[in-house]
JSON list of C-alpha atoms in Angstrom, two decimals:
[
{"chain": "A", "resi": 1, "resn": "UNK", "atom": "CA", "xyz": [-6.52, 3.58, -14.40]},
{"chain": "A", "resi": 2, "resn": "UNK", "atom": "CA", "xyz": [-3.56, 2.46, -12.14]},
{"chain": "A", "resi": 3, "resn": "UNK", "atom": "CA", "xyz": [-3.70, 1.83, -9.06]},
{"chain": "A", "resi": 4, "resn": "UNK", "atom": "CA", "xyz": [-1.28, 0.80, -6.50]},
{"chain": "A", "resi": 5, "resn": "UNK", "atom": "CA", "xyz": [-1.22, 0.03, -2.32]},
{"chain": "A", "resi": 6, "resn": "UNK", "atom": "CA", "xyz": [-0.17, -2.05, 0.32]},
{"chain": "A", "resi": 7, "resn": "UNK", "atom": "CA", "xyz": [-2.67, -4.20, 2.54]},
{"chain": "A", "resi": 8, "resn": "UNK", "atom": "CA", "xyz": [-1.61, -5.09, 6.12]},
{"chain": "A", "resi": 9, "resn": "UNK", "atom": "CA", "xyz": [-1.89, -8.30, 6.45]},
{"chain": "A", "resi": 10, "resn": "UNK", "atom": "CA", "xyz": [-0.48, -8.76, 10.41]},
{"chain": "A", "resi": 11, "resn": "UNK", "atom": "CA", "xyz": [2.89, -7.11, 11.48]},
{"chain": "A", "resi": 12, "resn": "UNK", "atom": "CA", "xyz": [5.56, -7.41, 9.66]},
{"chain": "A", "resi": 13, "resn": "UNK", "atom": "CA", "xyz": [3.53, -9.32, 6.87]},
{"chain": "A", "resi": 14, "resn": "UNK", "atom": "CA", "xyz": [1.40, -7.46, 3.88]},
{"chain": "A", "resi": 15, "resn": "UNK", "atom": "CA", "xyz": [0.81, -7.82, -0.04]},
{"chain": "A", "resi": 16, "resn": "UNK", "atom": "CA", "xyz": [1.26, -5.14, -2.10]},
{"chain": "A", "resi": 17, "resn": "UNK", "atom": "CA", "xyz": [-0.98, -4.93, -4.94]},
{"chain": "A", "resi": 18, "resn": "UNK", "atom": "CA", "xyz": [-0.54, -3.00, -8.25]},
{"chain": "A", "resi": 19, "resn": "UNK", "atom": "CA", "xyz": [-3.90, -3.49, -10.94]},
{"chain": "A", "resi": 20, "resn": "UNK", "atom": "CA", "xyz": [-4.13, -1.75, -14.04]},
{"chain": "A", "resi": 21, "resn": "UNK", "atom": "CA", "xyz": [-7.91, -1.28, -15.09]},
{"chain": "A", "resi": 22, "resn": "UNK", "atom": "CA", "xyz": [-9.74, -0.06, -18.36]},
{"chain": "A", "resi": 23, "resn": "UNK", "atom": "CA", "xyz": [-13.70, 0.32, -18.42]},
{"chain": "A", "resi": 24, "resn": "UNK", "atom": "CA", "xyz": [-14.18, -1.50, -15.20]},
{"chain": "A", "resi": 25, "resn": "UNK", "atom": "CA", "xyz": [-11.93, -4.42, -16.34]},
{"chain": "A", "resi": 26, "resn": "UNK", "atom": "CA", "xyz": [-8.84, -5.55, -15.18]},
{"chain": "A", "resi": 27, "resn": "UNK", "atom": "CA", "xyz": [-5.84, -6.11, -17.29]},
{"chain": "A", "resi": 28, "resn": "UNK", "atom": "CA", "xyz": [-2.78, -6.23, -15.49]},
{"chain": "A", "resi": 29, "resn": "UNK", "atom": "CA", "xyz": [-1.88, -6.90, -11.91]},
{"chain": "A", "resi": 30, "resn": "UNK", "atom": "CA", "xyz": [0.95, -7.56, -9.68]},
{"chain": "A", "resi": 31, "resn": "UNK", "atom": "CA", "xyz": [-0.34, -9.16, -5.87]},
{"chain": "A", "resi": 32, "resn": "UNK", "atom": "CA", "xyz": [3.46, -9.78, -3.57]},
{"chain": "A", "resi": 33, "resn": "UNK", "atom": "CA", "xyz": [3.74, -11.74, -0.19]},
{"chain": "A", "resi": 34, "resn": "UNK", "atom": "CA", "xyz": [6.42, -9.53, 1.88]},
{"chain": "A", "resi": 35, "resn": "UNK", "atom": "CA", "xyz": [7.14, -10.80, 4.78]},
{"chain": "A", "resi": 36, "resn": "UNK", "atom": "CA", "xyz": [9.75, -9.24, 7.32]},
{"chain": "A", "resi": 37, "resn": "UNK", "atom": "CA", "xyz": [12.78, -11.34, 9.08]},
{"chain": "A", "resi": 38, "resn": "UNK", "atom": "CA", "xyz": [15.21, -9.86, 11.25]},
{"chain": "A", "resi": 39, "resn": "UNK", "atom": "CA", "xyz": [14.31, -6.10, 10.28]},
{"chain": "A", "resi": 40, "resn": "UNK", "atom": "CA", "xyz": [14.15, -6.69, 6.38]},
{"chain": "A", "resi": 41, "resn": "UNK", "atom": "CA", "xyz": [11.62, -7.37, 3.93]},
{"chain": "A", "resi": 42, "resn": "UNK", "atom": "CA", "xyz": [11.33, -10.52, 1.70]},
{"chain": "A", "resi": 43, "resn": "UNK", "atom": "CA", "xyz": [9.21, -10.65, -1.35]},
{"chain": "A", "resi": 44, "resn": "UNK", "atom": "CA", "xyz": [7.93, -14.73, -0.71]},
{"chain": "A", "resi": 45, "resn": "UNK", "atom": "CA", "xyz": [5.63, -15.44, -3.71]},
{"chain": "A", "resi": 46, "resn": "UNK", "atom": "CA", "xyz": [4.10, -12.93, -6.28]},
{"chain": "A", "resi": 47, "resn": "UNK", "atom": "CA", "xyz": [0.85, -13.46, -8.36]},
{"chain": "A", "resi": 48, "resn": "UNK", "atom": "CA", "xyz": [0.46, -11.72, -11.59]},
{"chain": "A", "resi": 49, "resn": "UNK", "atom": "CA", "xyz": [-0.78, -11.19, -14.97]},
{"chain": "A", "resi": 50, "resn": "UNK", "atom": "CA", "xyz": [2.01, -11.78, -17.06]},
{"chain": "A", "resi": 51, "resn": "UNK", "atom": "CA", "xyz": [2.58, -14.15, -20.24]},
{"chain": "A", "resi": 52, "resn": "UNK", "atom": "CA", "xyz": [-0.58, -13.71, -20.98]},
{"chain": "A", "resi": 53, "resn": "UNK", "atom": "CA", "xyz": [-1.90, -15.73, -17.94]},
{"chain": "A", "resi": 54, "resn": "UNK", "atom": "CA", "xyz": [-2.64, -15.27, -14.70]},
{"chain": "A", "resi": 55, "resn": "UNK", "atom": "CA", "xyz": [0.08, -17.45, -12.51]},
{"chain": "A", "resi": 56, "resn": "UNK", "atom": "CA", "xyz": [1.80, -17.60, -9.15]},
{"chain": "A", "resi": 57, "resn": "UNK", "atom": "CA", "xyz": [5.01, -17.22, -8.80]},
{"chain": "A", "resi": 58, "resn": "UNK", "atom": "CA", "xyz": [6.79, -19.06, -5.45]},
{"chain": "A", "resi": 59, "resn": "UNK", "atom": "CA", "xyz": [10.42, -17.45, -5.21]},
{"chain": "A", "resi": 60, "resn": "UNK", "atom": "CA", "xyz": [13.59, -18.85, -3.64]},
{"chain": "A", "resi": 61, "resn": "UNK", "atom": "CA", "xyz": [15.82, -16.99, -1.17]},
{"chain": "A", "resi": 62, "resn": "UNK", "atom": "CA", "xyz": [18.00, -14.68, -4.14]},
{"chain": "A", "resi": 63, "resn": "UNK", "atom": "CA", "xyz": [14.58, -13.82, -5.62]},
{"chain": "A", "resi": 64, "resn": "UNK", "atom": "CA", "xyz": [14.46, -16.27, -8.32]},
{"chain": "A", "resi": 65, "resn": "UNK", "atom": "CA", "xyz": [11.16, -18.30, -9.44]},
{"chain": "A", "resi": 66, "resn": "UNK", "atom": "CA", "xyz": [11.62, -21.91, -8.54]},
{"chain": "A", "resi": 67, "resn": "UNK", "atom": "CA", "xyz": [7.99, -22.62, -9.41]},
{"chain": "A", "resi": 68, "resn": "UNK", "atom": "CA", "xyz": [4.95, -21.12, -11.65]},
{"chain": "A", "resi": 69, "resn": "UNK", "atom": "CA", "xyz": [1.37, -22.08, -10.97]},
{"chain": "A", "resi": 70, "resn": "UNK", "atom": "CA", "xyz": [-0.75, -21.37, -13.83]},
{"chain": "A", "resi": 71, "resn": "UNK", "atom": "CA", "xyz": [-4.34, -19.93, -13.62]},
{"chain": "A", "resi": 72, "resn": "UNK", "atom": "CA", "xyz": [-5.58, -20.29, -17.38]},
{"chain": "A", "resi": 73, "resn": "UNK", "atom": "CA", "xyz": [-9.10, -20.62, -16.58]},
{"chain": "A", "resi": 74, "resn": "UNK", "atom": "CA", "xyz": [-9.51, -17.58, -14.57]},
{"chain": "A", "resi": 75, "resn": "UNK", "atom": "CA", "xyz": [-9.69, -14.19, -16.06]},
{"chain": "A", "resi": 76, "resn": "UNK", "atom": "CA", "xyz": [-7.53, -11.56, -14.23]},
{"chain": "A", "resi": 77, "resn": "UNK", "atom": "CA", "xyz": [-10.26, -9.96, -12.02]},
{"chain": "A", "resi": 78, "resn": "UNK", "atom": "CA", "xyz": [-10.76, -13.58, -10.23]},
{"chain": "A", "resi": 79, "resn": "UNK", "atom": "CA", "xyz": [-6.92, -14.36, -10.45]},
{"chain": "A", "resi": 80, "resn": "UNK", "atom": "CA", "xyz": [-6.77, -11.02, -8.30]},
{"chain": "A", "resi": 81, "resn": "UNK", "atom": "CA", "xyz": [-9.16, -11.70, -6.08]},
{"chain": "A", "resi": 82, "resn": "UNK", "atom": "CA", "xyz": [-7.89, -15.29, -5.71]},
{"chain": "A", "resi": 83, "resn": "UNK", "atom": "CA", "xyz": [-4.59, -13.98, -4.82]},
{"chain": "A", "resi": 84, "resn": "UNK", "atom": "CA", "xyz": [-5.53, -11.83, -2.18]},
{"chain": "A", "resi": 85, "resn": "UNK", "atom": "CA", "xyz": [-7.53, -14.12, -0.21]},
{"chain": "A", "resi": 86, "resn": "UNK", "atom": "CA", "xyz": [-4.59, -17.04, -0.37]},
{"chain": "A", "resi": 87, "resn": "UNK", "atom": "CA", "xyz": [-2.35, -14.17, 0.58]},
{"chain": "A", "resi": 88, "resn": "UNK", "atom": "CA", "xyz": [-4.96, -13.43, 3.74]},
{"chain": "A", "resi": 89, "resn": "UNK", "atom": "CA", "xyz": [-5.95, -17.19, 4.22]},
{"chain": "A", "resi": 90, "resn": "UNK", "atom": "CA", "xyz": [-2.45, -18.87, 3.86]},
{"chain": "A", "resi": 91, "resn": "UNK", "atom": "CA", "xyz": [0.15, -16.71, 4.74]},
{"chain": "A", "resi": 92, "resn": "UNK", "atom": "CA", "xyz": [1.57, -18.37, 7.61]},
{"chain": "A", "resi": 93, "resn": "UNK", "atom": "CA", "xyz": [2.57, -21.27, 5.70]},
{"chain": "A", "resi": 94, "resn": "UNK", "atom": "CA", "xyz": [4.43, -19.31, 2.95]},
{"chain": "A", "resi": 95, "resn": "UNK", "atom": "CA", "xyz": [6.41, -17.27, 5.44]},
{"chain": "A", "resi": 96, "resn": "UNK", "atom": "CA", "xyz": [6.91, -20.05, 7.28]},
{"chain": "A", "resi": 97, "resn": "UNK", "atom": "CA", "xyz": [8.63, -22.04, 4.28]},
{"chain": "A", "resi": 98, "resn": "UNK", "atom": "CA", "xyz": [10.23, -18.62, 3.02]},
{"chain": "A", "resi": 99, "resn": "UNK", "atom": "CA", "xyz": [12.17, -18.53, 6.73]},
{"chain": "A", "resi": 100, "resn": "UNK", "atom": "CA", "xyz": [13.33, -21.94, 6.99]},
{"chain": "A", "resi": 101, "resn": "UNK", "atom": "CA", "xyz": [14.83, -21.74, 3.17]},
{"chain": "A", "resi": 102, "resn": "UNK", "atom": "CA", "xyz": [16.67, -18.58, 4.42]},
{"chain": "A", "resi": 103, "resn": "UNK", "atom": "CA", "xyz": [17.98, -20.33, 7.89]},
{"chain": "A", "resi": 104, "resn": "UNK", "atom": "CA", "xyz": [19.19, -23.06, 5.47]},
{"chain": "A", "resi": 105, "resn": "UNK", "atom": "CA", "xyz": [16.22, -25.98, 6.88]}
]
């Protein structure tokens, strides 16, 4: 079963979060940190199941991965959860970071 929504995180902030289950298992999932600046949204970091691993993605300005974090010894039920609670917990920073990389800091 698919399913797919976004989760409010504060204004202008949320994750969106796509997971793909089968008998109560999850096999694929997509968690993304959008974050707003100056009336558009920014995709900052995405988490997901691809390459066989569970992994974060951090994302420059033009949308391109400058960094993977690898999450080999979770399976992708606690890689989602993971990802949603550094989304909640640590957002701040990573919009933070996102918006001085676009100003050019």
């Amino acid at each position: 079963m698919d399913r797919e929504y976004f989760l409010e995180i504060v204004r202008g902030t949320m994750a969106y979060v796509y997971l793909k289950t089968e008998k109560g298992e999850v096999n694929e999932f997509v968690v993304k940190l959008l974050c707003k600046f100056e009336g558009k949204y920014y995709e900052v970091l995405r988490y997901d199941s691809g390459h066989e691993c569970p992994h974060k993605d951090i994302l420059n300005t033009e949308g391109a991965v400058i960094r993977k974090v690898w999450y080999d010894f979770l399976d992708n039920s606690q890689a989602l959860t993971m990802a949603i609670t550094d989304i909640k917990d640590n957002y701040e920073f990573y919009c933070e970071r996102y918006l001085k990389w676009l100003k050019g800091n």
